[in-house]
Short mmCIF file of C-alpha atoms and ligand atoms in Angstrom, two decimals:
data_model
loop_
_atom_site.label_atom_id
_atom_site.label_comp_id
_atom_site.label_asym_id
_atom_site.label_seq_id
_atom_site.Cartn_x
_atom_site.Cartn_y
_atom_site.Cartn_z
CA UNK A 228 0.00 0.00 0.00
CA UNK A 229 1.56 3.35 -1.00
CA UNK A 230 2.16 5.86 1.76
CA UNK A 231 -0.73 8.36 1.83
CA UNK A 232 1.46 11.23 3.06
CA UNK A 233 3.82 10.98 0.11
CA UNK A 234 0.99 10.48 -2.40
CA UNK A 235 -0.73 13.68 -1.16
CA UNK A 236 2.58 15.58 -1.18
CA UNK A 237 3.33 14.51 -4.75
CA UNK A 238 -0.16 15.43 -5.94
CA UNK A 239 0.08 18.90 -4.35
CA UNK A 240 3.49 19.45 -6.00
CA UNK A 241 2.27 18.34 -9.41
CA UNK A 242 -0.93 20.42 -9.26
CA UNK A 243 0.96 23.56 -8.23
CA UNK A 244 2.96 23.33 -11.46
CA UNK A 245 0.50 22.17 -14.10
CA UNK A 246 -0.21 24.69 -16.83
CA UNK A 247 -3.74 23.40 -17.59
CA UNK A 248 -5.82 25.06 -14.90
CA UNK A 249 -9.30 25.49 -16.43
CA UNK A 250 -11.22 28.78 -16.28
CA UNK A 251 -12.69 30.43 -13.17
CA UNK A 252 -16.48 30.90 -13.06
CA UNK A 253 -17.21 34.44 -14.16
CA UNK A 254 -21.02 34.44 -14.22
CA UNK A 255 -20.79 35.23 -10.49
CA UNK A 256 -18.64 38.42 -10.72
CA UNK A 257 -17.14 38.02 -7.25
CA UNK A 258 -15.76 34.57 -8.18
CA UNK A 259 -14.13 35.92 -11.35
CA UNK A 260 -11.43 37.62 -9.21
CA UNK A 261 -10.17 34.42 -7.60
CA UNK A 262 -6.57 33.52 -8.50
CA UNK A 263 -6.62 30.29 -10.58
CA UNK A 264 -3.06 29.41 -9.53
CA UNK A 265 -4.27 27.87 -6.29
CA UNK A 266 -4.68 24.22 -5.36
CA UNK A 267 -5.47 22.66 -2.01
CA UNK A 268 -6.13 19.14 -0.77
CA UNK A 269 -7.09 17.61 2.60
CA UNK A 270 -7.60 13.90 3.19
CA UNK A 271 -8.92 12.66 6.55
CA UNK A 272 -8.50 8.93 7.12
CA UNK A 273 -10.66 6.66 9.29
CA UNK A 274 -8.52 7.42 12.36
CA UNK A 275 -9.04 11.16 11.96
CA UNK A 276 -5.54 11.86 10.69
CA UNK A 277 -5.50 14.94 8.42
CA UNK A 278 -3.08 14.76 5.49
CA UNK A 279 -3.06 18.01 3.57
CA UNK A 280 -1.12 19.84 0.90
CA UNK A 281 -1.02 23.06 -1.11
CA UNK A 282 -3.53 25.79 -0.20
CA UNK A 283 -5.50 23.58 2.18
CA UNK A 284 -6.01 26.39 4.70
CA UNK A 285 -7.29 29.00 2.23
CA UNK A 286 -11.07 29.58 2.42
CA UNK A 287 -13.09 29.36 -0.80
CA UNK A 288 -16.74 29.62 -1.76
CA UNK A 289 -18.19 26.12 -1.37
CA UNK A 290 -21.05 26.88 -3.82
CA UNK A 291 -22.83 23.68 -4.88
CA UNK A 292 -20.94 21.48 -2.43
CA UNK A 293 -23.36 23.01 0.10
CA UNK A 294 -26.11 21.02 -1.66
CA UNK A 295 -24.91 17.78 -0.06
CA UNK A 296 -25.49 19.30 3.36
CA UNK A 297 -28.83 20.96 2.56
CA UNK A 298 -30.01 17.61 1.15
CA UNK A 299 -28.95 15.95 4.43
CA UNK A 300 -30.83 18.57 6.48
CA UNK A 301 -33.97 18.44 4.30
CA UNK A 302 -34.08 14.63 4.50
CA UNK A 303 -33.89 14.98 8.27
CA UNK A 304 -36.88 17.33 8.20
CA UNK A 305 -39.09 15.79 5.52
CA UNK A 306 -37.85 12.18 5.25
CA UNK A 307 -38.96 10.39 2.11
CA UNK A 308 -41.62 13.05 1.44
CA UNK A 309 -38.74 15.08 0.00
CA UNK A 310 -38.81 12.84 -3.08
CA UNK A 311 -42.19 14.27 -4.05
CA UNK A 312 -40.48 17.62 -4.62
CA UNK A 313 -37.32 16.46 -6.34
CA UNK A 314 -36.18 13.32 -8.21
CA UNK A 315 -32.96 11.36 -7.95
CA UNK A 316 -31.95 10.65 -11.54
CA UNK A 317 -28.93 12.15 -13.30
CA UNK A 318 -29.97 15.02 -15.54
CA UNK A 319 -27.46 14.76 -18.39
CA UNK A 320 -27.83 18.54 -18.62
CA UNK A 321 -25.84 21.55 -17.38
CA UNK A 322 -26.33 22.49 -13.71
CA UNK A 323 -28.45 25.54 -14.51
CA UNK A 324 -30.50 24.08 -17.36
CA UNK A 325 -34.16 24.98 -17.60
CA UNK A 326 -35.32 22.69 -20.46
CA UNK A 327 -36.10 19.53 -18.48
CA UNK A 328 -38.31 21.35 -16.00
CA UNK A 329 -41.11 21.94 -18.46
CA UNK A 330 -41.37 18.32 -19.53
CA UNK A 331 -41.22 17.18 -15.91
CA UNK A 332 -43.85 19.62 -14.66
CA UNK A 333 -41.55 21.65 -12.44
CA UNK A 334 -40.13 18.69 -10.49
CA UNK A 335 -36.33 18.86 -10.88
CA UNK A 336 -34.38 15.72 -11.79
CA UNK A 337 -32.18 15.61 -8.70
CA UNK A 338 -31.20 17.65 -5.62
CA UNK A 339 -27.82 18.72 -7.00
CA UNK A 340 -28.77 20.61 -10.15
CA UNK A 341 -29.69 24.20 -9.31
CA UNK A 342 -33.45 23.72 -9.68
CA UNK A 343 -33.36 20.68 -7.38
CA UNK A 344 -31.22 22.42 -4.79
CA UNK A 345 -33.55 25.44 -4.79
CA UNK A 346 -36.50 23.07 -4.16
CA UNK A 347 -34.54 21.46 -1.29
CA UNK A 348 -33.78 24.88 0.21
CA UNK A 349 -37.49 25.69 0.01
CA UNK A 350 -38.25 22.59 2.12
CA UNK A 351 -35.75 23.73 4.77
CA UNK A 352 -37.27 27.23 4.72
CA UNK A 353 -40.91 26.19 5.17
CA UNK A 354 -42.20 27.14 8.62
CA UNK A 355 -39.21 29.41 9.29
CA UNK A 356 -38.01 32.92 8.60
CA UNK A 357 -35.20 33.05 5.99
CA UNK A 358 -32.75 34.17 8.68
CA UNK A 359 -33.61 31.19 10.90
CA UNK A 360 -33.33 28.70 8.02
CA UNK A 361 -29.97 30.11 7.01
CA UNK A 362 -28.79 30.05 10.62
CA UNK A 363 -29.78 26.38 10.80
CA UNK A 364 -27.73 25.54 7.67
CA UNK A 365 -24.70 27.51 8.86
CA UNK A 366 -24.81 25.94 12.34
CA UNK A 367 -25.03 22.49 10.74
CA UNK A 368 -21.86 23.20 8.75
CA UNK A 369 -20.08 24.54 11.84
CA UNK A 370 -21.14 21.46 13.83
CA UNK A 371 -20.03 19.01 11.12
CA UNK A 372 -16.72 20.80 10.56
CA UNK A 373 -16.30 21.29 14.33
CA UNK A 374 -15.51 24.89 13.72
CA UNK A 375 -17.78 27.76 14.87
CA UNK A 376 -15.70 30.29 12.92
CA UNK A 377 -17.15 29.24 9.54
CA UNK A 378 -19.09 32.11 7.96
CA UNK A 379 -20.90 33.24 4.85
CA UNK A 380 -19.09 35.49 2.38
CA UNK A 381 -21.71 38.23 2.07
CA UNK A 382 -20.00 39.73 -0.97
CA UNK A 383 -20.33 36.48 -2.91
CA UNK A 384 -23.98 36.11 -1.87
CA UNK A 385 -24.76 39.70 -2.93
CA UNK A 386 -22.87 39.25 -6.20
CA UNK A 387 -24.88 36.16 -7.04
CA UNK A 388 -28.14 37.77 -6.06
CA UNK A 389 -27.44 40.69 -8.40
CA UNK A 390 -26.74 38.42 -11.36
CA UNK A 391 -28.80 35.31 -10.57
CA UNK A 392 -31.30 35.74 -13.38
CA UNK A 393 -31.29 32.08 -14.34
CA UNK A 394 -31.82 30.83 -10.82
CA UNK A 395 -34.64 33.36 -10.48
CA UNK A 396 -36.18 31.98 -13.67
CA UNK A 397 -35.85 28.39 -12.41
CA UNK A 398 -37.46 29.26 -9.08
CA UNK A 399 -40.35 31.19 -10.64
CA UNK A 400 -40.95 28.39 -13.10
CA UNK A 401 -41.12 25.80 -10.29
CA UNK A 402 -43.37 28.13 -8.31
CA UNK A 403 -45.83 28.12 -11.22
CA UNK A 404 -46.18 24.34 -10.71
CA UNK A 405 -46.51 24.69 -6.92
CA UNK A 406 -43.12 23.04 -6.29
CA UNK A 407 -41.88 26.11 -4.36
CA UNK A 408 -43.98 26.97 -1.27
CA UNK A 409 -42.32 30.13 -0.02
CA UNK A 410 -41.93 33.53 -1.69
CA UNK A 411 -39.34 33.04 -4.45
CA UNK A 412 -37.18 35.88 -3.09
CA UNK A 413 -36.97 34.25 0.31
CA UNK A 414 -36.04 30.82 -1.04
CA UNK A 415 -33.42 32.28 -3.38
CA UNK A 416 -32.01 34.46 -0.61
CA UNK A 417 -31.34 31.39 1.53
CA UNK A 418 -30.00 29.46 -1.48
CA UNK A 419 -27.54 32.17 -2.56
CA UNK A 420 -26.30 32.51 1.01
CA UNK A 421 -25.71 28.82 1.64
CA UNK A 422 -23.80 28.62 -1.66
CA UNK A 423 -21.64 31.52 -0.36
CA UNK A 424 -20.45 29.70 2.77
CA UNK A 425 -16.64 29.94 2.85
CA UNK A 426 -14.57 26.96 4.00
CA UNK A 427 -11.09 25.50 3.71
CA UNK A 428 -10.25 22.02 2.38
CA UNK A 429 -9.62 20.82 5.91
CA UNK A 430 -12.98 22.10 7.17
CA UNK A 431 -14.85 20.63 4.20
CA UNK A 432 -13.20 17.22 4.52
CA UNK A 433 -14.05 17.22 8.24
CA UNK A 434 -17.68 18.08 7.49
CA UNK A 435 -17.92 15.18 5.03
CA UNK A 436 -16.59 12.49 7.37
CA UNK A 437 -20.03 11.14 8.32
CA UNK A 438 -20.59 10.16 4.68
CA UNK A 439 -17.42 8.06 4.64
CA UNK A 440 -18.30 6.20 7.84
CA UNK A 441 -21.90 5.02 7.70
CA UNK A 442 -23.44 8.28 8.88
CA UNK A 443 -21.19 8.69 11.92
CA UNK A 444 -18.13 10.82 12.59
CA UNK A 445 -15.77 8.20 14.06
CA UNK A 446 -13.74 10.78 16.00
CA UNK A 447 -16.57 12.63 17.76
CA UNK A 448 -18.96 9.65 17.84
CA UNK A 449 -21.77 11.89 16.52
CA UNK A 450 -24.39 9.98 14.55
CA UNK A 451 -25.36 12.49 11.88
CA UNK A 452 -27.62 10.23 9.79
CA UNK A 453 -28.37 6.49 9.63
CA UNK A 454 -26.03 4.24 7.66
CA UNK A 455 -28.78 3.74 5.10
CA UNK A 456 -29.18 7.47 4.56
CA UNK A 457 -25.43 8.03 4.23
CA UNK A 458 -25.26 5.26 1.64
CA UNK A 459 -28.09 6.82 -0.33
CA UNK A 460 -26.64 10.33 -0.24
CA UNK A 461 -23.38 8.85 -1.53
CA UNK A 462 -25.29 7.13 -4.35
CA UNK A 463 -26.79 10.45 -5.44
CA UNK A 464 -23.35 12.10 -5.25
CA UNK A 465 -21.94 9.38 -7.49
CA UNK A 466 -24.69 9.61 -10.11
CA UNK A 467 -25.50 13.35 -10.00
CA UNK A 468 -22.71 15.17 -8.12
CA UNK A 469 -20.93 16.47 -11.22
CA UNK A 470 -23.94 17.30 -13.43
CA UNK A 471 -23.35 16.17 -17.00
CA UNK A 472 -19.74 15.38 -16.03
CA UNK A 473 -20.90 12.72 -13.53
CA UNK A 474 -20.18 9.80 -15.87
CA UNK A 475 -16.67 11.05 -16.60
CA UNK A 476 -16.00 11.60 -12.88
CA UNK A 477 -17.15 8.04 -12.05
CA UNK A 478 -15.01 6.71 -14.90
CA UNK A 479 -11.87 8.56 -13.90
CA UNK A 480 -12.17 8.88 -10.10
CA UNK A 481 -14.72 6.26 -9.05
CA UNK A 482 -15.91 7.91 -5.84
CA UNK A 483 -19.09 9.69 -4.77
CA UNK A 484 -18.26 13.38 -5.15
CA UNK A 485 -19.85 16.81 -5.25
CA UNK A 486 -18.42 19.79 -7.05
CA UNK A 487 -19.09 23.52 -6.83
CA UNK A 488 -18.31 26.39 -9.21
CA UNK A 489 -15.96 27.84 -6.59
CA UNK A 490 -13.65 24.98 -7.62
CA UNK A 491 -14.17 22.63 -4.68
CA UNK A 492 -14.91 18.91 -4.78
CA UNK A 493 -15.87 16.85 -1.74
CA UNK A 494 -15.25 13.14 -2.35
CA UNK A 495 -15.99 10.15 -0.17
CA UNK A 496 -14.00 6.90 -0.06
CA UNK A 497 -16.39 4.74 2.00
CA UNK A 498 -14.75 3.31 5.11
CA UNK A 499 -11.44 4.93 4.18
CA UNK A 500 -11.42 8.70 3.91
CA UNK A 501 -13.17 12.01 3.40
CA UNK A 502 -11.38 14.17 0.84
CA UNK A 503 -11.69 17.83 -0.15
CA UNK A 504 -9.81 19.34 -3.07
CA UNK A 505 -9.97 22.87 -4.38
CA UNK A 506 -8.70 24.60 -7.48
CA UNK A 507 -10.76 27.47 -8.93
CA UNK A 508 -10.33 26.71 -12.67
CA UNK A 509 -13.28 24.77 -14.09
CA UNK A 510 -13.82 22.44 -17.05
CA UNK A 511 -16.64 22.82 -19.57
CA UNK A 512 -19.19 21.12 -17.27
CA UNK A 513 -18.37 23.56 -14.41
CA UNK A 514 -16.33 21.11 -12.33
CA UNK A 515 -12.83 21.86 -10.97
CA UNK A 516 -10.34 20.69 -13.58
CA UNK A 517 -7.32 20.13 -11.35
CA UNK A 518 -9.57 18.97 -8.52
CA UNK A 519 -10.69 16.11 -10.70
CA UNK A 520 -7.17 15.34 -11.94
CA UNK A 521 -5.91 15.27 -8.33
CA UNK A 522 -8.67 12.91 -7.21
CA UNK A 523 -7.97 10.66 -10.18
CA UNK A 524 -4.33 10.41 -9.11
CA UNK A 525 -5.25 9.82 -5.48
CA UNK A 526 -7.77 7.03 -6.10
CA UNK A 527 -5.51 5.33 -8.63
CA UNK A 528 -2.48 5.35 -6.34
CA UNK A 529 -4.44 4.32 -3.22
CA UNK A 530 -6.77 1.82 -4.94
CA UNK A 531 -9.77 3.65 -3.46
CA UNK A 532 -12.24 3.58 -6.36
CA UNK A 533 -15.55 2.04 -5.27
CA UNK A 534 -15.43 0.01 -8.50
CA UNK A 535 -12.27 -1.88 -7.53
CA UNK A 536 -8.52 -1.44 -7.54
N1 LIG B 140 -24.55 29.23 -6.61
C1 LIG B 140 -24.24 28.63 -7.87
C2 LIG B 140 -25.40 28.84 -8.84
O1 LIG B 140 -26.52 28.79 -8.44
C3 LIG B 140 -23.98 27.18 -7.67
C4 LIG B 140 -23.67 26.44 -8.93
C5 LIG B 140 -22.59 25.43 -8.77
O2 LIG B 140 -21.77 25.49 -7.88
N2 LIG B 140 -22.53 24.52 -9.71
O3 LIG B 140 -25.20 29.04 -10.00
#
């Protein structure tokens, strides 16, 4: 078995030097300023050992990686009733696509495309004020990452609100089918803010540990969800976590993973490790280019793909 410390060190060295870095997301103006020459990785093994490299302590906008955690919270609130509001099939379309929604009568394909995540946020919001719902999401992230200092980058949230015409269209369209219960502005406000949570690779990998260990953080002993629920969330990450790049991610990396346009990917090696990588340059499907390359290296060297060594 190769030594994890040296594998992570070599990956961080290679990624720091590669010329192919992808392109930063510029449809959210505040993200367009982020320096693409950054790469961070944090791997937390079953014993809680953190092996990190590169810019693993630099905070970034977690964007759609937050959707794993809002899905977890909404399942805790609504249970299987959630699946009336959102499906669990891969979309084969870009993350912000609107075309499928008409054919499917406003019920989004899965909780990780934007429409699906907005519907999930609406479930969390129901019965609460936006501020309370957002507080609940933020506290959940702080609890999972064991770090009360995690905050929301208000500038990113405001930037997305100013330019979020597509998400506004998606939400209004779902509202016309009765899939959104709350005022569209409220639901979108909470959605934009949870996407703007800022975290480091180490914090994100810590937050994801329950998914790698049957719903339980093995270091704190906290049972976050049942083993069955963790397994199912992982299944949705594997099939839908990278939008229309999900097949390619499964082929190359072979782990459940969730990307965000800030350049982060959270990946789960069941029973072995929780992994967060970050590099702001994206590929054509909106997934971190070097993040994916790094995870491909890691799973190949460690034999961690869920499909076999
Ligand atoms: N907040 C982003 C959006 O709604 C999230 C998209 C993403 O990370 N893929 O466009």
